[in-house]
Coordinates of C-alpha atoms in Angstrom, one line a residue:
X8 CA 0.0 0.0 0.0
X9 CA 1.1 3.6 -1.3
X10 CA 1.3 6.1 2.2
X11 CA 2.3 9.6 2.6
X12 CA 3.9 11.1 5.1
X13 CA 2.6 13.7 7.3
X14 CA 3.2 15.9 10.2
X15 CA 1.4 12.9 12.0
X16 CA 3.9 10.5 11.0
X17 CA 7.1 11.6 12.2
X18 CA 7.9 8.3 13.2
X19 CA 7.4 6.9 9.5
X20 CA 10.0 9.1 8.6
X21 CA 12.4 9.2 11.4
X22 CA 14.9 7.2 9.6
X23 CA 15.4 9.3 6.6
X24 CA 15.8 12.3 8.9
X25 CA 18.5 10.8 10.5
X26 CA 20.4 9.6 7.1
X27 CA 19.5 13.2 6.0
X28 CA 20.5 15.2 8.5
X29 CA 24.3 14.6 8.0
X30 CA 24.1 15.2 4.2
X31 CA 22.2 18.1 4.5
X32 CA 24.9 19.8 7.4
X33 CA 27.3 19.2 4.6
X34 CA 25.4 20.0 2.1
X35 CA 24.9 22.7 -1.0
X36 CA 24.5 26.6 -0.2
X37 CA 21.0 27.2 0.9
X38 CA 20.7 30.4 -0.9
X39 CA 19.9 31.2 -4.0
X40 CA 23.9 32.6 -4.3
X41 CA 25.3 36.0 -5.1
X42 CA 25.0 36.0 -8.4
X43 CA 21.8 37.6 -8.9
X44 CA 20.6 39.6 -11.9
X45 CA 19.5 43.1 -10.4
X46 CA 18.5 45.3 -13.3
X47 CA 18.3 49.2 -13.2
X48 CA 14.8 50.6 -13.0
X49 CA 13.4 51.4 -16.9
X50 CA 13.1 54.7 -17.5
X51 CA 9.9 55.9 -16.8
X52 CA 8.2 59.5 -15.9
X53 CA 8.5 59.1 -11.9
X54 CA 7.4 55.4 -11.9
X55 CA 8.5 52.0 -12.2
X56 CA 9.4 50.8 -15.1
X57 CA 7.6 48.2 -17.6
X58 CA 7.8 44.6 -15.5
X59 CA 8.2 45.7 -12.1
X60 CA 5.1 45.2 -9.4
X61 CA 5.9 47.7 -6.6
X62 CA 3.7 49.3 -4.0
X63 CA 5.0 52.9 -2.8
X64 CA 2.9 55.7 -0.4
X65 CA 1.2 56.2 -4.0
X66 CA 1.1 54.0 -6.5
X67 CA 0.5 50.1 -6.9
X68 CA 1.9 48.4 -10.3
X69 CA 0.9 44.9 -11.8
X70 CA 1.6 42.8 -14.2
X71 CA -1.6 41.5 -16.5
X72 CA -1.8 38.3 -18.8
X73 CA -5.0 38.2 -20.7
X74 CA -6.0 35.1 -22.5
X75 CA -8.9 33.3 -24.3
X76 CA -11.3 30.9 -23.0
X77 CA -8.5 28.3 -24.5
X78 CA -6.1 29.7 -22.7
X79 CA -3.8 31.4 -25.3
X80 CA -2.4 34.9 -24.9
X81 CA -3.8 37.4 -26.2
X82 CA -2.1 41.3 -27.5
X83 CA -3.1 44.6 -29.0
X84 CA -5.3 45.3 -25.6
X85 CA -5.2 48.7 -25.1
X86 CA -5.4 50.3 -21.5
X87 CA -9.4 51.2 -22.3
X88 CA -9.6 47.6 -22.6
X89 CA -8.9 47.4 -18.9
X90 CA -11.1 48.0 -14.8
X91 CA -8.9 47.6 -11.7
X92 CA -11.1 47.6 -8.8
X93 CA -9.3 47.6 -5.0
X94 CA -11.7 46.1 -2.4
X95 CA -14.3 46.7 -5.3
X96 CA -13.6 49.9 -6.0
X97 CA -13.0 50.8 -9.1
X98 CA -9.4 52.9 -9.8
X99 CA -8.1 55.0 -12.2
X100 CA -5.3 53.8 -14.3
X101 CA -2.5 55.6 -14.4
X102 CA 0.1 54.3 -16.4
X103 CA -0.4 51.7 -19.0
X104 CA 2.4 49.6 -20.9
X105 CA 2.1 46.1 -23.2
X106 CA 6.0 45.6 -23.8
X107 CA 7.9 42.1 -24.0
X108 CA 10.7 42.3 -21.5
X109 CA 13.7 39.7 -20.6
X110 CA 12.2 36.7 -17.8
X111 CA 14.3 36.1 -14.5
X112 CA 12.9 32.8 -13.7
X113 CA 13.8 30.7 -10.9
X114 CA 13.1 26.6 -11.6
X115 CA 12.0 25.2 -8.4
X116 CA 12.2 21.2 -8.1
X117 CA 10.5 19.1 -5.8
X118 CA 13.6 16.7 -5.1
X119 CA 12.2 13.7 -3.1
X120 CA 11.4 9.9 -3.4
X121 CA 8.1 10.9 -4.5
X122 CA 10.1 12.5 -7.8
X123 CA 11.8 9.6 -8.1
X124 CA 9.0 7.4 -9.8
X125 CA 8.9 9.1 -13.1
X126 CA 12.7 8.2 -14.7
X127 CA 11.8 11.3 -17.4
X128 CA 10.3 14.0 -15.0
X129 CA 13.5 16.0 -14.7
X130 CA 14.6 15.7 -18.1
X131 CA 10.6 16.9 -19.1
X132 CA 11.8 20.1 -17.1
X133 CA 14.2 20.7 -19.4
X134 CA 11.3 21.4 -22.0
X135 CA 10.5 24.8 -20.1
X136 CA 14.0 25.6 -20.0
X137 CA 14.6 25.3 -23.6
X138 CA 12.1 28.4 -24.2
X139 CA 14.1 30.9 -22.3
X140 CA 15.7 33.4 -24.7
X141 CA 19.5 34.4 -24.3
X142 CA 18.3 37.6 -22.4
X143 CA 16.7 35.6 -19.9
X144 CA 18.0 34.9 -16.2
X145 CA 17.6 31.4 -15.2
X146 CA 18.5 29.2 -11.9
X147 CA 17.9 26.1 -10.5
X148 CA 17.3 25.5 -7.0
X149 CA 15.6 21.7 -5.5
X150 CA 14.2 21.0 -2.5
X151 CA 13.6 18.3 0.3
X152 CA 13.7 19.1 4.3
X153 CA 14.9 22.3 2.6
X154 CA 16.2 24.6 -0.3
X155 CA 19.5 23.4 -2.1
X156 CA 21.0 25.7 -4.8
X157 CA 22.0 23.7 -8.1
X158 CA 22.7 26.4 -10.6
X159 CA 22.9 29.7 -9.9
X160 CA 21.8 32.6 -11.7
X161 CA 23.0 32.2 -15.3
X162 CA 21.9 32.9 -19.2
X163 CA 23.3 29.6 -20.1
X164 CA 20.9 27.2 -21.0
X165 CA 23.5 24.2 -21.0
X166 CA 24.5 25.1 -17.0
X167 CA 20.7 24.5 -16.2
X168 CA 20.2 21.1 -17.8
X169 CA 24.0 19.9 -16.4
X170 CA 21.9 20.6 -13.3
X171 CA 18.8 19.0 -13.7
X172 CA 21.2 15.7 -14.5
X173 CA 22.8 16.4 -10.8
X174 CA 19.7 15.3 -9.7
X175 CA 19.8 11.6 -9.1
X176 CA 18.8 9.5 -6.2
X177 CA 16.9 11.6 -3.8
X178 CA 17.3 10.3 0.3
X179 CA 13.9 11.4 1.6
X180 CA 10.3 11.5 1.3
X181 CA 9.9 14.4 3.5
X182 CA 9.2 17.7 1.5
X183 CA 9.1 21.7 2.5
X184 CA 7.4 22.7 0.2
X185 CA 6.1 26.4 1.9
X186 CA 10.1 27.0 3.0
X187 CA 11.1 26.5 -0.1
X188 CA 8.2 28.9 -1.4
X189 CA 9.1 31.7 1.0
X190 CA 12.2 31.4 0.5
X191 CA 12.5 31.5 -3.6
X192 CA 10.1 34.7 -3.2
X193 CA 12.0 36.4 -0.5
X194 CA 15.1 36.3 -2.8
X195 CA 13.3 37.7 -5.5
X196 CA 12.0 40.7 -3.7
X197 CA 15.9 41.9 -4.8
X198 CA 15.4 41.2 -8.6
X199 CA 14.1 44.0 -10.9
X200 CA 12.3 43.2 -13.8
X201 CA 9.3 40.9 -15.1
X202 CA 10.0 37.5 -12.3
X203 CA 9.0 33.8 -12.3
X204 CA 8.9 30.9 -10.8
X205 CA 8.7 27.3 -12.1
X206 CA 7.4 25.0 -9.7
X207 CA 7.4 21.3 -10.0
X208 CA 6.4 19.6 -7.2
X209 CA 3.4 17.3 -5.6
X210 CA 2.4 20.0 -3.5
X211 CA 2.9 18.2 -0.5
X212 CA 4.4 19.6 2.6
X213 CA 5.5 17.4 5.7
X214 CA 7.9 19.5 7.6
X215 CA 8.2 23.2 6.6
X216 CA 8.4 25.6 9.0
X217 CA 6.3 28.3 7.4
X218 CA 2.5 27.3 7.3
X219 CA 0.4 27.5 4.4
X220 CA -1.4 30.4 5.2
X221 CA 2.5 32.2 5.8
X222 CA 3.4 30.7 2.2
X223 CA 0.2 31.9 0.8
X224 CA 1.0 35.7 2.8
X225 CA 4.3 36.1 1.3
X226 CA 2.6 34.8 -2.4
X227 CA 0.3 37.9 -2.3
X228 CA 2.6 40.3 -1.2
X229 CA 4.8 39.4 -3.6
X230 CA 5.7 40.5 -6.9
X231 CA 6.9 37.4 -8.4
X232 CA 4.3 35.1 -10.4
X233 CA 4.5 31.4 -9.9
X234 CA 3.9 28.7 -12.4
X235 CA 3.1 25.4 -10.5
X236 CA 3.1 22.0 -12.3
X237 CA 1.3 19.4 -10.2
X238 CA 3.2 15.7 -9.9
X239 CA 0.2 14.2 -8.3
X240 CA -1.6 13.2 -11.1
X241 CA 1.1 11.3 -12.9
X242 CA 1.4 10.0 -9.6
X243 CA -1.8 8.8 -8.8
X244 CA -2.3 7.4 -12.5
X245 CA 1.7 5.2 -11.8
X246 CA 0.3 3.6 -8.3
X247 CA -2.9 3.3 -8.9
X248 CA -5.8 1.8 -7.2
X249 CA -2.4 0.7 -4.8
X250 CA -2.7 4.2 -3.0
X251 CA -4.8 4.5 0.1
X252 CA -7.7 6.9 0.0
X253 CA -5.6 8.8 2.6
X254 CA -3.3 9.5 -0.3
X255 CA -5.1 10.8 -2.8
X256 CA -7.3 13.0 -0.4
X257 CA -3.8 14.7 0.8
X258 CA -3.0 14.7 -3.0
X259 CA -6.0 16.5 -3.5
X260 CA -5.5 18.8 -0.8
X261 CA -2.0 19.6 -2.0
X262 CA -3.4 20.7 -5.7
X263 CA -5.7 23.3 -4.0
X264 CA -2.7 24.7 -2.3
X265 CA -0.8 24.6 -5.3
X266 CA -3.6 26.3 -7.3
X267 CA -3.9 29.0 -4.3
X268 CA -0.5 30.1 -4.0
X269 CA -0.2 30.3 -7.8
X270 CA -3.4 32.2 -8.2
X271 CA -2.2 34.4 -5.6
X272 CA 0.3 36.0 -7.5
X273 CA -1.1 36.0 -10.9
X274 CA 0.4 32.9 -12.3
X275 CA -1.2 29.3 -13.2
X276 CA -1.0 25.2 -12.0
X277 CA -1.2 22.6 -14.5
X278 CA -2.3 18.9 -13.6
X279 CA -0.8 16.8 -16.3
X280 CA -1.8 13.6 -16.4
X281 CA 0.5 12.3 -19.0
X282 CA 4.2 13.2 -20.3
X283 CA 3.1 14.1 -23.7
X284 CA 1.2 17.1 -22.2
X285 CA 4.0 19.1 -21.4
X286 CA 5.4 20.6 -24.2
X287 CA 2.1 22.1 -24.9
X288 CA 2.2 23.5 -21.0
X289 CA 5.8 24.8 -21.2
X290 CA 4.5 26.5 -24.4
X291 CA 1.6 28.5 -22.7
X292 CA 4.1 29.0 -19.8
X293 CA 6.5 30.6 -22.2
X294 CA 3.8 32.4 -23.9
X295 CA 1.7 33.9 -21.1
X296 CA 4.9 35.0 -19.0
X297 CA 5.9 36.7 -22.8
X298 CA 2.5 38.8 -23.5
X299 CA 1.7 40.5 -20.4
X300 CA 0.6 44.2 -20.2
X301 CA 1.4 46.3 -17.0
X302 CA -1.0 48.3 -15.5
X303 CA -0.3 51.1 -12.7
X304 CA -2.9 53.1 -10.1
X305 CA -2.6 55.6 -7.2
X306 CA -5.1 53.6 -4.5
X307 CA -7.6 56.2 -3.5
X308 CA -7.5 54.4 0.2
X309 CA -4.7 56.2 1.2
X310 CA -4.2 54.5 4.5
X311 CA -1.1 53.0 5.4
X312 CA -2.7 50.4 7.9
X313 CA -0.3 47.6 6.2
X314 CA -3.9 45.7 5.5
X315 CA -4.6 43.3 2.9
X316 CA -6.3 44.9 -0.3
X317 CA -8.1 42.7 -2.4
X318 CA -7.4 43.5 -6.4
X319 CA -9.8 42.8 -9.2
X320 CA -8.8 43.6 -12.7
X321 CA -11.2 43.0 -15.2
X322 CA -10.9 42.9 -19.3
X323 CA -13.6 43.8 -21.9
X324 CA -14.7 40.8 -23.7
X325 CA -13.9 41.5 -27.2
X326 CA -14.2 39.0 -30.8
X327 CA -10.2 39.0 -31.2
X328 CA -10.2 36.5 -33.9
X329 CA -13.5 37.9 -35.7
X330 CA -15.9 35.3 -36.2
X331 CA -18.7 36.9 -35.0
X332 CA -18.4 35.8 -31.3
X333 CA -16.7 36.9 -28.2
X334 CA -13.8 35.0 -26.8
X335 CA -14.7 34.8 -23.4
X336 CA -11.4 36.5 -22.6
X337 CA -10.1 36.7 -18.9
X338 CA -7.4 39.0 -17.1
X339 CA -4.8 37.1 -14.3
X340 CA -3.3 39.3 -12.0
X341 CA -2.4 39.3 -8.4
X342 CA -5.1 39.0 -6.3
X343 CA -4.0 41.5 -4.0
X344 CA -1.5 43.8 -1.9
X345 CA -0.8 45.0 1.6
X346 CA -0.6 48.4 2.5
X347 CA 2.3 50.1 4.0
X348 CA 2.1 50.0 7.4
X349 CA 2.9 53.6 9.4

């Protein structure tokens, strides 16, 4: 019978903790490294520059993907195209930009015995990485009890996929999934520029010491969009009716986090089921990180109570491809910000 650990089943786990725990205090730097790709501001007329989400005393910025009832990207919206409503209401848009800009992304692997049962799953990351442009930042980063950089920032492709073949024989089933969250994101709060992260992963957490509702904080606060890719499914469909109903309800579980810390900040989870899904994924990936528009507004709440604001950014429906019928288009954003605090 298929089991998963939880926080109620230390003892299951005890073992690997203690083979573990020597490797890991000799282990890899937990940081992302030094070498990280801070860009200059764009030049702008007193604001931030195309790409970058930051909240000030006066003005809140976003980044926007809009896309079709199937999904796909969609351009040439222009900014009367657009509502942002904070806590439902409605804001005036200040600045408006739709320009393609150079990705820093971050690839964040789930790096545990529960990775271990697909032989192709890492190479089938390499698909994503194989759509970044020259221009684009890249690292690598796995995790298990905890983060463990693999490649540091780099625009070399080829120093990513050496990486991803580091990754052999994983030495635990216990996963920290909402450290390794926090973490990425915290490191990112450094980077200028249009940010991403690419997480592959179960969604599981056993042992993290952030809780999901801290992960889920730090997500909307952030201005970093994460792309999740759900194991689960191709895990549940490789054990099969061997897994416990335990199992796939903490499977399910672990999606609906996934989903909520990527909706969180704008960005999207995918639930493959097979391996010949993915190179359509890693293309809407690529695709919606590419098209986005950036939208800017000067809150009129004013009060720097450091609460959570709720953010709603709505897109006229419009017959892009003219046949006669709307295309049920849709804007993702992050669903909110908190205030500065006085």
């Amino acid at each position: 019978m298929i089991t998963i650990p939880s926080r109620g089943r230390v003892a299951v786990a005890a073992g690997l903790l203690l083979v573990t725990s020597f490797l890991l205090a000799q282990g890899p730097n937990t940081n992302l490294g030094n070498n990280v790709p801070v860009r200059p501001a764009s030049p702008s007329s007193g604001g931030p520059g195309p790409g970058d989400i930051t909240l000030d005393v006066n003005l809140v910025n976003l980044d926007v993907v809009v896309v079709d009832k199937g999904g796909n990207p969609i351009g040439g919206m222009e900014k009367r195209h657009f509502k942002v409503f904070d806590d439902n209401v409605e804001q005036q848009i200040s600045n408006f930009t739709a320009v393609e800009s150079p990705l820093t992304v971050v690839v964040l692997v789930e790096f545990t015995q529960f990775g271990l049962y697909i032989s192709n799953i890492y190479q089938s990351i390499g698909g994503f990485v194989a759509t970044l442009r020259d221009d684009d930042w890249a690292a690598l980063v796995s995790y298990d009890i905890r983060s463990n950089l693999v490649t540091d920032f780099t625009k070399n492709k080829n120093r990513i996929f050496e990486g991803l073949k580091s990754l052999k024989n994983p030495t635990t089933s216990e996963t920290g999934l909402f450290d390794a969250v926090v973490d990425t994101l915290q490191k990112l709060d450094k980077v200028d520029g249009k940010k991403a992260i690419f997480l592959m992963c179960t969604g599981l957490d056993t042992i993290s010491r952030n809780t999901y509702s801290e992960a889920l904080k730090k997500a909307q606060s952030s201005d970093t969009m994460i792309y999740g890719i759900s194991m689960s499914q191709l895990y549940k469909l490789y054990y099969g009716n061997r897994m416990s109903q335990e199992a796939n309800i903490e499977l399910l579980a672990a999606d609906n986090q996934l989903m909520q810390l990527a909706n969180a900040t704008g960005g999207t989870t995918f639930l493959p089921r097979f391996d010949s899904e993915y190179p359509a994924i890693y293309e809407a990936m690529s695709h919606q990180l590419r098209n986005q528009y950036n939208l800017a507004f000067i809150p009129s709440n004013q009060k720097k109570d450091g609460k959570f604001h709720k953010l709603r950014v709505v897109v006229e429906d419009l017959d892009v491809n003219k046949d006669g019928k709307k295309d049920g288009l849709k804007a993702h954003a992050r669903q909110g910000y908190y205030a500065p605090k006085s």
